Amino acid sequence: MTQKQPEMMEKILSLCKRRGFIFQSSEIYGGLSSVWDYGPLGVELKRNLKEAWWRSYAYGRDDIDGLDAAILMNPQVWMASGHVTGFEDTLVDCKSCKKRFKVEHVTGKVCPECGGALTEARQFNMMLKTHLGPVEDTGSLAYLRPETAQGIFVNFHNVLNSMRRKIPFGIAQTGKSFRNEVTTGGLTFRSREFEQMEIEFFVKPGTDEEWYHKWVEERFNWYVGLGIKKESLRKREHAKDELAHYAKGCTDIEYNFPFGWSELEGIANRGDFDLKQHSRLSGKDLQYFDEETKERYLPYVIEPSGGVDRSILAFLTDAYTEEEVKGEKRVSLKIHKSLAPVKAAVLPLLRNRPEIVSLARSITAQLKKEMKAMYDDTASIGRLYRRQDEVGTPYCITVDVDSLSDHKVTVRERDSMKQERIAVDSAKQYIMDCLK
Ligand code: GAP
């Protein structure tokens, strides 16, 4: 069941702004609709998320290579991919749950999912255009890519040959994409500039169904492995009339966002649509030759395509916790350690004791060589802990008067709030081991 929690969205919005996760783009000029900036803590979370994905796939598997293709591409790419014609639709959006519907799928003037009000119907190509060079005519037209996938398809043979790959293998890429979205709101859920994490996994036709199901499971488990609650996720297979123009099949991994269940990631079976189209328009044969069986064929493609910004919203929402501790409300972000923006904070108990401050600063300097760590002495210890809990810092190290004589400090763990006294000299290694 879709459970909406508008108050949760307000809390996440407030946390993001107050604590430097996400700001509205160009805010001092009144902002730019559906475009967001990541603040000092947001940028760390985003880097950690992309790093976790990259480690899982570009490093963690033998059958995947990484790529970083340019955002700007020859406009022919978008003719071949179908985006010049197929990315155009008559659409309406639900102002409440943010779901988008083709106008022919809606009867009446309300959202078929939640009964919310709908936007006006619009004929729409969602690609953003620009012009390259000094003349603004049709010859200089270029698009800002609406998906990173096409950069992978046009490099299929480059990667295949340069890395001496054999089918099955995949290419992973993270990067910015742009869409002129109609709907606004939902924080980063649907932005006009956003980042994707995409894999195009090339397989032999006939083995595609098996790989498709494997990837749905793999990507579902990836989110769970990084701490998203299983009950906040579900898989939803697309009906035939919902499928994108290129897809043979598609399953969405949906997250129960504060505004209801919505797509977090899509895993599509793209068949040979893209390679066939690029072969046709470029005149280059993009077939694969199997040395062993002497077969020549266009591989099919399984595509797990996730959004960085949507994931961040999901991870923040899932981790946000309010609980009562000793009669007081504690807000903490119980986010996976590997994603936490700040890994450790060093807090001196007395900021007017130069020896304590100096020791705390030297521990911070040691930690900073290995991780994002910070020093804070701008409030009482209780308040300092609360500040770190709220942004998800897994470990706080407190330096007190005793530290000067026993050369020990107190490490406090965010979720259990358990405290342990450890030697100053081993503090860095201790935190590094805890973060593993
Ligand atoms: N290459 C396939 C593709 O782009 P998609 O379902 O349109 O498929 C994949 O997008 C993922 O990219 C989505 O599941 C979502 O996480 C993210 N995404 C798409 N449009 C977005 C937007 N406007 N703002 C934020 N994330 C978006």
GROMACS .gro file of C-alpha atoms and ligand atoms in nm:
model
  463
    1MET     CA    1   0.000   0.000   0.000
    2THR     CA    2   0.118   0.350  -0.078
    3GLN     CA    3   0.173   0.535   0.245
    4LYS     CA    4   0.232   0.902   0.198
    5GLN     CA    5   0.412   1.103   0.457
    6PRO     CA    6   0.417   1.469   0.352
    7GLU     CA    7   0.557   1.568   0.692
    8MET     CA    8   0.858   1.342   0.626
    9MET     CA    9   0.928   1.530   0.303
   10GLU     CA   10   0.925   1.856   0.499
   11LYS     CA   11   1.172   1.712   0.749
   12ILE     CA   12   1.407   1.592   0.475
   13LEU     CA   13   1.385   1.927   0.297
   14SER     CA   14   1.461   2.112   0.617
   15LEU     CA   15   1.755   1.882   0.703
   16CYS     CA   16   1.898   1.917   0.352
   17LYS     CA   17   1.895   2.296   0.363
   18ARG     CA   18   1.988   2.345   0.729
   19ARG     CA   19   2.277   2.102   0.731
   20GLY     CA   20   2.420   2.162   0.386
   21PHE     CA   21   2.309   1.856   0.191
   22ILE     CA   22   2.105   2.014  -0.089
   23PHE     CA   23   2.035   2.376  -0.184
   24GLN     CA   24   1.812   2.520  -0.451
   25SER     CA   25   2.015   2.621  -0.757
   26SER     CA   26   2.077   2.999  -0.785
   27GLU     CA   27   1.870   3.049  -0.471
   28ILE     CA   28   1.959   3.418  -0.426
   29TYR     CA   29   1.792   3.485  -0.764
   30GLY     CA   30   1.476   3.300  -0.670
   31GLY     CA   31   1.610   2.960  -0.777
   32LEU     CA   32   1.577   2.761  -1.097
   33SER     CA   33   1.293   2.515  -1.101
   34SER     CA   34   1.392   2.148  -1.057
   35VAL     CA   35   1.765   2.216  -1.047
   36TRP     CA   36   1.962   2.151  -0.729
   37ASP     CA   37   2.306   2.213  -0.582
   38TYR     CA   38   2.477   1.974  -0.343
   39GLY     CA   39   2.623   2.143  -0.038
   40PRO     CA   40   2.931   2.040   0.164
   41LEU     CA   41   2.767   1.731   0.314
   42GLY     CA   42   2.558   1.649   0.007
   43VAL     CA   43   2.861   1.638  -0.220
   44GLU     CA   44   3.028   1.388   0.015
   45LEU     CA   45   2.717   1.168   0.023
   46LYS     CA   46   2.691   1.184  -0.355
   47ARG     CA   47   3.058   1.097  -0.407
   48ASN     CA   48   3.030   0.808  -0.159
   49LEU     CA   49   2.721   0.674  -0.334
   50LYS     CA   50   2.881   0.683  -0.679
   51GLU     CA   51   3.198   0.533  -0.534
   52ALA     CA   52   2.999   0.245  -0.379
   53TRP     CA   53   2.834   0.177  -0.716
   54TRP     CA   54   3.164   0.203  -0.906
   55ARG     CA   55   3.335  -0.032  -0.662
   56SER     CA   56   3.054  -0.285  -0.693
   57TYR     CA   57   3.059  -0.293  -1.071
   58ALA     CA   58   3.359  -0.133  -1.243
   59TYR     CA   59   3.602  -0.281  -0.984
   60GLY     CA   60   3.405  -0.562  -0.823
   61ARG     CA   61   3.325  -0.769  -1.131
   62ASP     CA   62   3.544  -0.930  -1.394
   63ASP     CA   63   3.286  -0.875  -1.665
   64ILE     CA   64   3.245  -0.494  -1.649
   65ASP     CA   65   3.462  -0.200  -1.764
   66GLY     CA   66   3.410   0.167  -1.684
   67LEU     CA   67   3.363   0.455  -1.929
   68ASP     CA   68   3.324   0.833  -1.916
   69ALA     CA   69   3.167   0.951  -2.241
   70ALA     CA   70   3.103   1.319  -2.319
   71ILE     CA   71   2.767   1.480  -2.251
   72LEU     CA   72   2.760   1.639  -2.598
   73MET     CA   73   2.733   1.395  -2.885
   74ASN     CA   74   2.677   1.403  -3.258
   75PRO     CA   75   2.304   1.482  -3.303
   76GLN     CA   76   2.273   1.172  -3.524
   77VAL     CA   77   2.305   0.969  -3.205
   78TRP     CA   78   1.969   1.101  -3.090
   79MET     CA   79   1.810   1.034  -3.429
   80ALA     CA   80   1.927   0.672  -3.404
   81SER     CA   81   1.826   0.629  -3.041
   82GLY     CA   82   1.474   0.749  -3.114
   83HIS     CA   83   1.496   1.043  -2.877
   84VAL     CA   84   1.438   1.309  -3.144
   85THR     CA   85   1.103   1.154  -3.230
   86GLY     CA   86   1.029   0.903  -2.951
   87PHE     CA   87   1.112   1.120  -2.653
   88GLU     CA   88   0.814   1.334  -2.745
   89ASP     CA   89   0.482   1.269  -2.585
   90THR     CA   90   0.156   1.417  -2.476
   91LEU     CA   91   0.185   1.401  -2.104
   92VAL     CA   92   0.008   1.494  -1.787
   93ASP     CA   93   0.165   1.489  -1.440
   94CYS     CA   94   0.007   1.436  -1.102
   95LYS     CA   95   0.081   1.741  -0.888
   96SER     CA   96   0.050   1.531  -0.575
   97CYS     CA   97   0.223   1.192  -0.621
   98LYS     CA   98   0.446   1.317  -0.909
   99LYS     CA   99   0.361   1.022  -1.132
  100ARG     CA  100   0.350   1.096  -1.503
  101PHE     CA  101   0.094   0.954  -1.739
  102LYS     CA  102   0.050   0.949  -2.112
  103VAL     CA  103  -0.265   1.145  -2.172
  104GLU     CA  104  -0.435   0.843  -2.330
  105HIS     CA  105  -0.390   0.651  -2.005
  106VAL     CA  106  -0.592   0.898  -1.802
  107THR     CA  107  -0.969   0.904  -1.786
  108GLY     CA  108  -1.113   1.214  -1.623
  109LYS     CA  109  -0.907   1.497  -1.481
  110VAL     CA  110  -0.757   1.329  -1.177
  111CYS     CA  111  -0.458   1.106  -1.114
  112PRO     CA  112  -0.554   0.740  -1.163
  113GLU     CA  113  -0.317   0.642  -0.879
  114CYS     CA  114  -0.393   0.888  -0.601
  115GLY     CA  115  -0.679   1.109  -0.718
  116GLY     CA  116  -0.457   1.423  -0.715
  117ALA     CA  117  -0.491   1.715  -0.957
  118LEU     CA  118  -0.322   1.680  -1.296
  119THR     CA  119  -0.119   1.934  -1.495
  120GLU     CA  120  -0.237   2.044  -1.841
  121ALA     CA  121  -0.153   1.799  -2.123
  122ARG     CA  122   0.151   1.899  -2.328
  123GLN     CA  123   0.323   1.784  -2.644
  124PHE     CA  124   0.676   1.755  -2.537
  125ASN     CA  125   1.025   1.664  -2.643
  126MET     CA  126   1.220   1.645  -2.324
  127MET     CA  127   1.567   1.691  -2.472
  128LEU     CA  128   1.745   2.018  -2.395
  129LYS     CA  129   1.901   2.186  -2.695
  130THR     CA  130   2.205   2.405  -2.742
  131HIS     CA  131   2.420   2.531  -3.030
  132LEU     CA  132   2.789   2.463  -3.080
  133GLY     CA  133   3.018   2.716  -3.246
  134PRO     CA  134   2.950   3.078  -3.341
  135VAL     CA  135   2.635   3.033  -3.553
  136GLU     CA  136   2.298   2.939  -3.413
  137ASP     CA  137   2.145   2.749  -3.702
  138THR     CA  138   2.021   2.393  -3.749
  139GLY     CA  139   2.372   2.283  -3.847
  140SER     CA  140   2.507   2.378  -3.506
  141LEU     CA  141   2.228   2.214  -3.305
  142ALA     CA  142   2.337   1.982  -3.026
  143TYR     CA  143   2.151   1.815  -2.742
  144LEU     CA  144   2.240   1.774  -2.378
  145ARG     CA  145   2.217   1.397  -2.338
  146PRO     CA  146   1.892   1.275  -2.178
  147GLU     CA  147   2.057   0.945  -2.075
  148THR     CA  148   2.418   0.834  -2.040
  149ALA     CA  149   2.339   0.504  -2.216
  150GLN     CA  150   2.399   0.624  -2.571
  151GLY     CA  151   2.760   0.719  -2.490
  152ILE     CA  152   2.808   0.352  -2.405
  153PHE     CA  153   2.639   0.216  -2.719
  154VAL     CA  154   2.845   0.429  -2.958
  155ASN     CA  155   3.162   0.311  -2.777
  156PHE     CA  156   3.062  -0.057  -2.778
  157HIS     CA  157   3.325  -0.159  -3.035
  158ASN     CA  158   3.593   0.069  -2.886
  159VAL     CA  159   3.562  -0.101  -2.547
  160LEU     CA  160   3.512  -0.450  -2.693
  161ASN     CA  161   3.832  -0.424  -2.899
  162SER     CA  162   4.055  -0.220  -2.667
  163MET     CA  163   3.978  -0.446  -2.369
  164ARG     CA  164   3.962  -0.769  -2.574
  165ARG     CA  165   3.622  -0.849  -2.429
  166LYS     CA  166   3.400  -1.145  -2.500
  167ILE     CA  167   3.022  -1.153  -2.468
  168PRO     CA  168   2.876  -1.141  -2.203
  169PHE     CA  169   3.029  -0.822  -2.066
  170GLY     CA  170   2.912  -0.481  -1.954
  171ILE     CA  171   3.013  -0.116  -1.957
  172ALA     CA  172   2.944   0.103  -1.654
  173GLN     CA  173   2.917   0.480  -1.652
  174THR     CA  174   2.804   0.752  -1.416
  175GLY     CA  175   2.735   1.104  -1.533
  176LYS     CA  176   2.501   1.394  -1.583
  177SER     CA  177   2.187   1.375  -1.793
  178PHE     CA  178   1.938   1.647  -1.873
  179ARG     CA  179   1.565   1.642  -1.934
  180ASN     CA  180   1.321   1.925  -1.971
  181GLU     CA  181   1.082   1.776  -1.718
  182VAL     CA  182   0.732   1.920  -1.686
  183THR     CA  183   0.677   1.838  -1.322
  184THR     CA  184   0.855   2.021  -1.048
  185GLY     CA  185   0.879   1.932  -0.679
  186GLY     CA  186   0.974   1.619  -0.487
  187LEU     CA  187   1.320   1.766  -0.418
  188THR     CA  188   1.572   1.584  -0.643
  189PHE     CA  189   1.327   1.309  -0.742
  190ARG     CA  190   1.265   1.457  -1.084
  191SER     CA  191   1.525   1.716  -1.176
  192ARG     CA  192   1.612   1.879  -1.506
  193GLU     CA  193   1.982   1.817  -1.448
  194PHE     CA  194   2.058   1.490  -1.274
  195GLU     CA  195   2.307   1.209  -1.258
  196GLN     CA  196   2.264   0.850  -1.367
  197MET     CA  197   2.451   0.528  -1.288
  198GLU     CA  198   2.404   0.305  -1.589
  199ILE     CA  199   2.533  -0.032  -1.702
  200GLU     CA  200   2.478  -0.163  -2.052
  201PHE     CA  201   2.534  -0.537  -2.025
  202PHE     CA  202   2.582  -0.707  -2.365
  203VAL     CA  203   2.462  -1.066  -2.390
  204LYS     CA  204   2.398  -1.333  -2.651
  205PRO     CA  205   2.037  -1.326  -2.778
  206GLY     CA  206   1.850  -1.610  -2.612
  207THR     CA  207   2.035  -1.561  -2.283
  208ASP     CA  208   1.880  -1.215  -2.232
  209GLU     CA  209   1.585  -1.321  -2.015
  210GLU     CA  210   1.814  -1.497  -1.770
  211TRP     CA  211   2.048  -1.197  -1.745
  212TYR     CA  212   1.756  -0.959  -1.712
  213HIS     CA  213   1.627  -1.144  -1.404
  214LYS     CA  214   1.979  -1.171  -1.259
  215TRP     CA  215   2.024  -0.795  -1.287
  216VAL     CA  216   1.686  -0.718  -1.126
  217GLU     CA  217   1.790  -0.929  -0.825
  218GLU     CA  218   2.142  -0.788  -0.817
  219ARG     CA  219   2.027  -0.426  -0.817
  220PHE     CA  220   1.753  -0.487  -0.558
  221ASN     CA  221   2.006  -0.651  -0.328
  222TRP     CA  222   2.257  -0.371  -0.383
  223TYR     CA  223   2.022  -0.117  -0.223
  224VAL     CA  224   1.941  -0.355   0.063
  225GLY     CA  225   2.314  -0.419   0.116
  226LEU     CA  226   2.364  -0.046   0.159
  227GLY     CA  227   2.102  -0.031   0.430
  228ILE     CA  228   1.773   0.047   0.257
  229LYS     CA  229   1.499  -0.141   0.442
  230LYS     CA  230   1.363  -0.430   0.237
  231GLU     CA  231   1.007  -0.324   0.311
  232SER     CA  232   1.076   0.020   0.159
  233LEU     CA  233   1.155  -0.141  -0.178
  234ARG     CA  234   0.952  -0.338  -0.427
  235LYS     CA  235   0.985  -0.460  -0.785
  236ARG     CA  236   0.729  -0.366  -1.044
  237GLU     CA  237   0.726  -0.517  -1.391
  238HIS     CA  238   0.605  -0.282  -1.665
  239ALA     CA  239   0.293  -0.369  -1.859
  240LYS     CA  240   0.349  -0.391  -2.237
  241ASP     CA  241   0.184  -0.051  -2.301
  242GLU     CA  242   0.412   0.121  -2.047
  243LEU     CA  243   0.739   0.011  -2.206
  244ALA     CA  244   0.979   0.272  -2.345
  245HIS     CA  245   1.020   0.269  -2.724
  246TYR     CA  246   1.342   0.063  -2.699
  247ALA     CA  247   1.241  -0.192  -2.436
  248LYS     CA  248   1.142  -0.558  -2.465
  249GLY     CA  249   1.081  -0.573  -2.093
  250CYS     CA  250   1.141  -0.354  -1.789
  251THR     CA  251   1.121  -0.388  -1.413
  252ASP     CA  252   1.130  -0.086  -1.188
  253ILE     CA  253   1.277  -0.102  -0.843
  254GLU     CA  254   1.044   0.128  -0.656
  255TYR     CA  255   1.105   0.301  -0.326
  256ASN     CA  256   0.834   0.408  -0.085
  257PHE     CA  257   0.915   0.781  -0.102
  258PRO     CA  258   0.733   1.023   0.130
  259PHE     CA  259   0.502   1.098  -0.167
  260GLY     CA  260   0.437   0.727  -0.238
  261TRP     CA  261   0.588   0.433  -0.426
  262SER     CA  262   0.791   0.558  -0.723
  263GLU     CA  263   1.069   0.444  -0.952
  264LEU     CA  264   1.416   0.443  -0.807
  265GLU     CA  265   1.581   0.246  -1.084
  266GLY     CA  266   1.472   0.070  -1.402
  267ILE     CA  267   1.619  -0.256  -1.533
  268ALA     CA  268   1.535  -0.290  -1.902
  269ASN     CA  269   1.587  -0.555  -2.164
  270ARG     CA  270   1.669  -0.329  -2.460
  271GLY     CA  271   1.711  -0.619  -2.704
  272ASP     CA  272   1.931  -0.515  -2.997
  273PHE     CA  273   1.738  -0.191  -3.056
  274ASP     CA  274   2.024   0.050  -2.995
  275LEU     CA  275   2.309  -0.133  -3.166
  276LYS     CA  276   2.084  -0.203  -3.466
  277GLN     CA  277   1.985   0.162  -3.491
  278HIS     CA  278   2.344   0.287  -3.458
  279SER     CA  279   2.461   0.034  -3.719
  280ARG     CA  280   2.191   0.156  -3.955
  281LEU     CA  281   2.249   0.531  -3.916
  282SER     CA  282   2.628   0.529  -3.886
  283GLY     CA  283   2.681   0.268  -4.156
  284LYS     CA  284   2.925   0.087  -3.922
  285ASP     CA  285   2.872  -0.282  -3.856
  286LEU     CA  286   2.843  -0.313  -3.478
  287GLN     CA  287   2.799  -0.690  -3.474
  288TYR     CA  288   2.999  -0.912  -3.244
  289PHE     CA  289   3.201  -1.200  -3.385
  290ASP     CA  290   3.225  -1.504  -3.163
  291GLU     CA  291   3.567  -1.661  -3.235
  292GLU     CA  292   3.470  -1.997  -3.089
  293THR     CA  293   3.136  -2.058  -3.257
  294LYS     CA  294   3.215  -1.840  -3.562
  295GLU     CA  295   2.876  -1.673  -3.513
  296ARG     CA  296   2.822  -1.307  -3.593
  297TYR     CA  297   2.538  -1.127  -3.419
  298LEU     CA  298   2.416  -0.804  -3.259
  299PRO     CA  299   2.420  -0.858  -2.885
  300TYR     CA  300   2.112  -0.792  -2.674
  301VAL     CA  301   2.146  -0.543  -2.393
  302ILE     CA  302   2.032  -0.558  -2.031
  303GLU     CA  303   2.036  -0.214  -1.876
  304PRO     CA  304   2.025  -0.144  -1.502
  305SER     CA  305   1.974   0.232  -1.494
  306GLY     CA  306   1.968   0.411  -1.160
  307GLY     CA  307   1.952   0.775  -1.060
  308VAL     CA  308   2.209   0.919  -0.821
  309ASP     CA  309   1.984   1.202  -0.704
  310ARG     CA  310   1.681   0.979  -0.658
  311SER     CA  311   1.894   0.734  -0.463
  312ILE     CA  312   2.017   1.013  -0.238
  313LEU     CA  313   1.660   1.109  -0.160
  314ALA     CA  314   1.579   0.744  -0.087
  315PHE     CA  315   1.886   0.690   0.133
  316LEU     CA  316   1.819   1.011   0.329
  317THR     CA  317   1.451   0.925   0.380
  318ASP     CA  318   1.525   0.568   0.482
  319ALA     CA  319   1.797   0.665   0.727
  320TYR     CA  320   1.611   0.953   0.892
  321THR     CA  321   1.517   0.843   1.243
  322GLU     CA  322   1.347   1.016   1.533
  323GLU     CA  323   1.365   0.844   1.871
  324GLU     CA  324   1.342   0.927   2.238
  325VAL     CA  325   1.661   0.907   2.440
  326LYS     CA  326   1.649   0.984   2.812
  327GLY     CA  327   1.326   1.178   2.765
  328GLU     CA  328   1.461   1.385   2.476
  329LYS     CA  329   1.400   1.361   2.104
  330ARG     CA  330   1.703   1.243   1.910
  331VAL     CA  331   1.718   1.285   1.533
  332SER     CA  332   1.975   1.067   1.368
  333LEU     CA  333   2.060   0.969   1.017
  334LYS     CA  334   2.122   0.596   1.042
  335ILE     CA  335   2.290   0.583   0.707
  336HIS     CA  336   2.536   0.312   0.599
  337LYS     CA  337   2.888   0.396   0.717
  338SER     CA  338   3.025   0.385   0.365
  339LEU     CA  339   2.779   0.655   0.256
  340ALA     CA  340   2.802   0.882   0.563
  341PRO     CA  341   2.932   1.224   0.454
  342VAL     CA  342   3.155   1.270   0.759
  343LYS     CA  343   3.313   0.954   0.898
  344ALA     CA  344   3.438   1.089   1.231
  345ALA     CA  345   3.410   1.408   1.435
  346VAL     CA  346   3.659   1.506   1.702
  347LEU     CA  347   3.507   1.698   1.991
  348PRO     CA  348   3.709   1.855   2.273
  349LEU     CA  349   3.521   1.861   2.601
  350LEU     CA  350   3.674   2.194   2.705
  351ARG     CA  351   3.755   2.441   2.434
  352ASN     CA  352   3.934   2.681   2.672
  353ARG     CA  353   4.206   2.426   2.757
  354PRO     CA  354   4.477   2.468   2.491
  355GLU     CA  355   4.628   2.119   2.556
  356ILE     CA  356   4.289   1.952   2.498
  357VAL     CA  357   4.225   2.157   2.184
  358SER     CA  358   4.572   2.083   2.054
  359LEU     CA  359   4.532   1.707   2.107
  360ALA     CA  360   4.189   1.709   1.944
  361ARG     CA  361   4.323   1.902   1.646
  362SER     CA  362   4.614   1.665   1.602
  363ILE     CA  363   4.379   1.360   1.605
  364THR     CA  364   4.160   1.536   1.346
  365ALA     CA  365   4.465   1.602   1.126
  366GLN     CA  366   4.559   1.233   1.142
  367LEU     CA  367   4.207   1.123   1.048
  368LYS     CA  368   4.184   1.373   0.763
  369LYS     CA  369   4.467   1.194   0.585
  370GLU     CA  370   4.236   0.895   0.540
  371MET     CA  371   3.877   1.019   0.543
  372LYS     CA  372   3.640   1.310   0.573
  373ALA     CA  373   3.673   1.405   0.940
  374MET     CA  374   3.594   1.724   1.123
  375TYR     CA  375   3.672   1.912   1.441
  376ASP     CA  376   3.397   2.094   1.630
  377ASP     CA  377   3.416   2.284   1.957
  378THR     CA  378   3.139   2.534   1.903
  379ALA     CA  379   2.886   2.399   2.155
  380SER     CA  380   2.837   2.178   2.459
  381ILE     CA  381   2.914   1.807   2.414
  382GLY     CA  382   2.545   1.709   2.415
  383ARG     CA  383   2.470   1.950   2.135
  384LEU     CA  384   2.782   1.847   1.941
  385TYR     CA  385   2.669   1.483   1.952
  386ARG     CA  386   2.320   1.580   1.833
  387ARG     CA  387   2.465   1.775   1.541
  388GLN     CA  388   2.672   1.478   1.428
  389ASP     CA  389   2.386   1.229   1.478
  390GLU     CA  390   2.162   1.439   1.258
  391VAL     CA  391   2.404   1.424   0.963
  392GLY     CA  392   2.487   1.057   1.013
  393THR     CA  393   2.847   1.074   1.141
  394PRO     CA  394   2.914   0.717   1.257
  395TYR     CA  395   3.187   0.798   1.513
  396CYS     CA  396   3.256   1.084   1.752
  397ILE     CA  397   3.585   1.105   1.940
  398THR     CA  398   3.582   1.304   2.261
  399VAL     CA  399   3.897   1.446   2.413
  400ASP     CA  400   3.868   1.528   2.784
  401VAL     CA  401   4.088   1.625   3.078
  402ASP     CA  402   4.178   1.262   3.150
  403SER     CA  403   4.304   1.226   2.793
  404LEU     CA  404   4.601   1.444   2.889
  405SER     CA  405   4.716   1.197   3.153
  406ASP     CA  406   4.592   0.855   3.039
  407HIS     CA  407   4.643   0.926   2.665
  408LYS     CA  408   4.303   0.784   2.588
  409VAL     CA  409   3.995   0.924   2.416
  410THR     CA  410   3.628   0.821   2.409
  411VAL     CA  411   3.478   0.689   2.088
  412ARG     CA  412   3.099   0.700   2.064
  413GLU     CA  413   2.911   0.502   1.801
  414ARG     CA  414   2.613   0.677   1.641
  415ASP     CA  415   2.342   0.408   1.647
  416SER     CA  416   2.412   0.222   1.972
  417MET     CA  417   2.553   0.536   2.141
  418LYS     CA  418   2.798   0.297   2.310
  419GLN     CA  419   3.118   0.457   2.430
  420GLU     CA  420   3.460   0.302   2.439
  421ARG     CA  421   3.787   0.434   2.575
  422ILE     CA  422   4.079   0.378   2.338
  423ALA     CA  423   4.445   0.484   2.317
  424VAL     CA  424   4.506   0.815   2.137
  425ASP     CA  425   4.777   0.655   1.925
  426SER     CA  426   4.541   0.390   1.792
  427ALA     CA  427   4.247   0.626   1.725
  428LYS     CA  428   4.297   0.654   1.350
  429GLN     CA  429   4.342   0.281   1.297
  430TYR     CA  430   4.048   0.207   1.527
  431ILE     CA  431   3.814   0.427   1.321
  432MET     CA  432   3.948   0.287   0.994
  433ASP     CA  433   3.883  -0.069   1.116
  434CYS     CA  434   3.532   0.025   1.231
  435LEU     CA  435   3.455   0.171   0.888
  436LYS     CA  436   3.549  -0.150   0.705
  437GAP     N1  437   1.883   0.473  -2.006
  437GAP     C1  438   1.755   0.441  -1.956
  437GAP     C2  439   1.694   0.550  -1.883
  437GAP     O1  440   1.744   0.662  -1.883
  437GAP     P1  441   1.491   0.611  -1.728
  437GAP     O2  442   1.394   0.520  -1.660
  437GAP     O3  443   1.436   0.721  -1.809
  437GAP     O4  444   1.581   0.514  -1.818
  437GAP     C3  445   1.667   0.581  -1.542
  437GAP     O5  446   1.591   0.668  -1.622
  437GAP     C4  447   1.681   0.635  -1.401
  437GAP     O6  448   1.734   0.768  -1.406
  437GAP     C5  449   1.549   0.648  -1.327
  437GAP     O7  450   1.513   0.528  -1.264
  437GAP     C6  451   1.581   0.756  -1.226
  437GAP     O8  452   1.646   0.703  -1.113
  437GAP     C7  453   1.677   0.844  -1.301
  437GAP     N2  454   1.606   0.960  -1.358
  437GAP     C8  455   1.541   0.966  -1.476
  437GAP     N3  456   1.491   1.089  -1.495
  437GAP     C9  457   1.524   1.161  -1.387
  437GAP    C10  458   1.501   1.296  -1.346
  437GAP     N4  459   1.436   1.381  -1.423
  437GAP     N5  460   1.550   1.337  -1.226
  437GAP    C11  461   1.618   1.253  -1.146
  437GAP     N6  462   1.643   1.125  -1.181
  437GAP    C12  463   1.597   1.078  -1.298
   0.00000   0.00000   0.00000
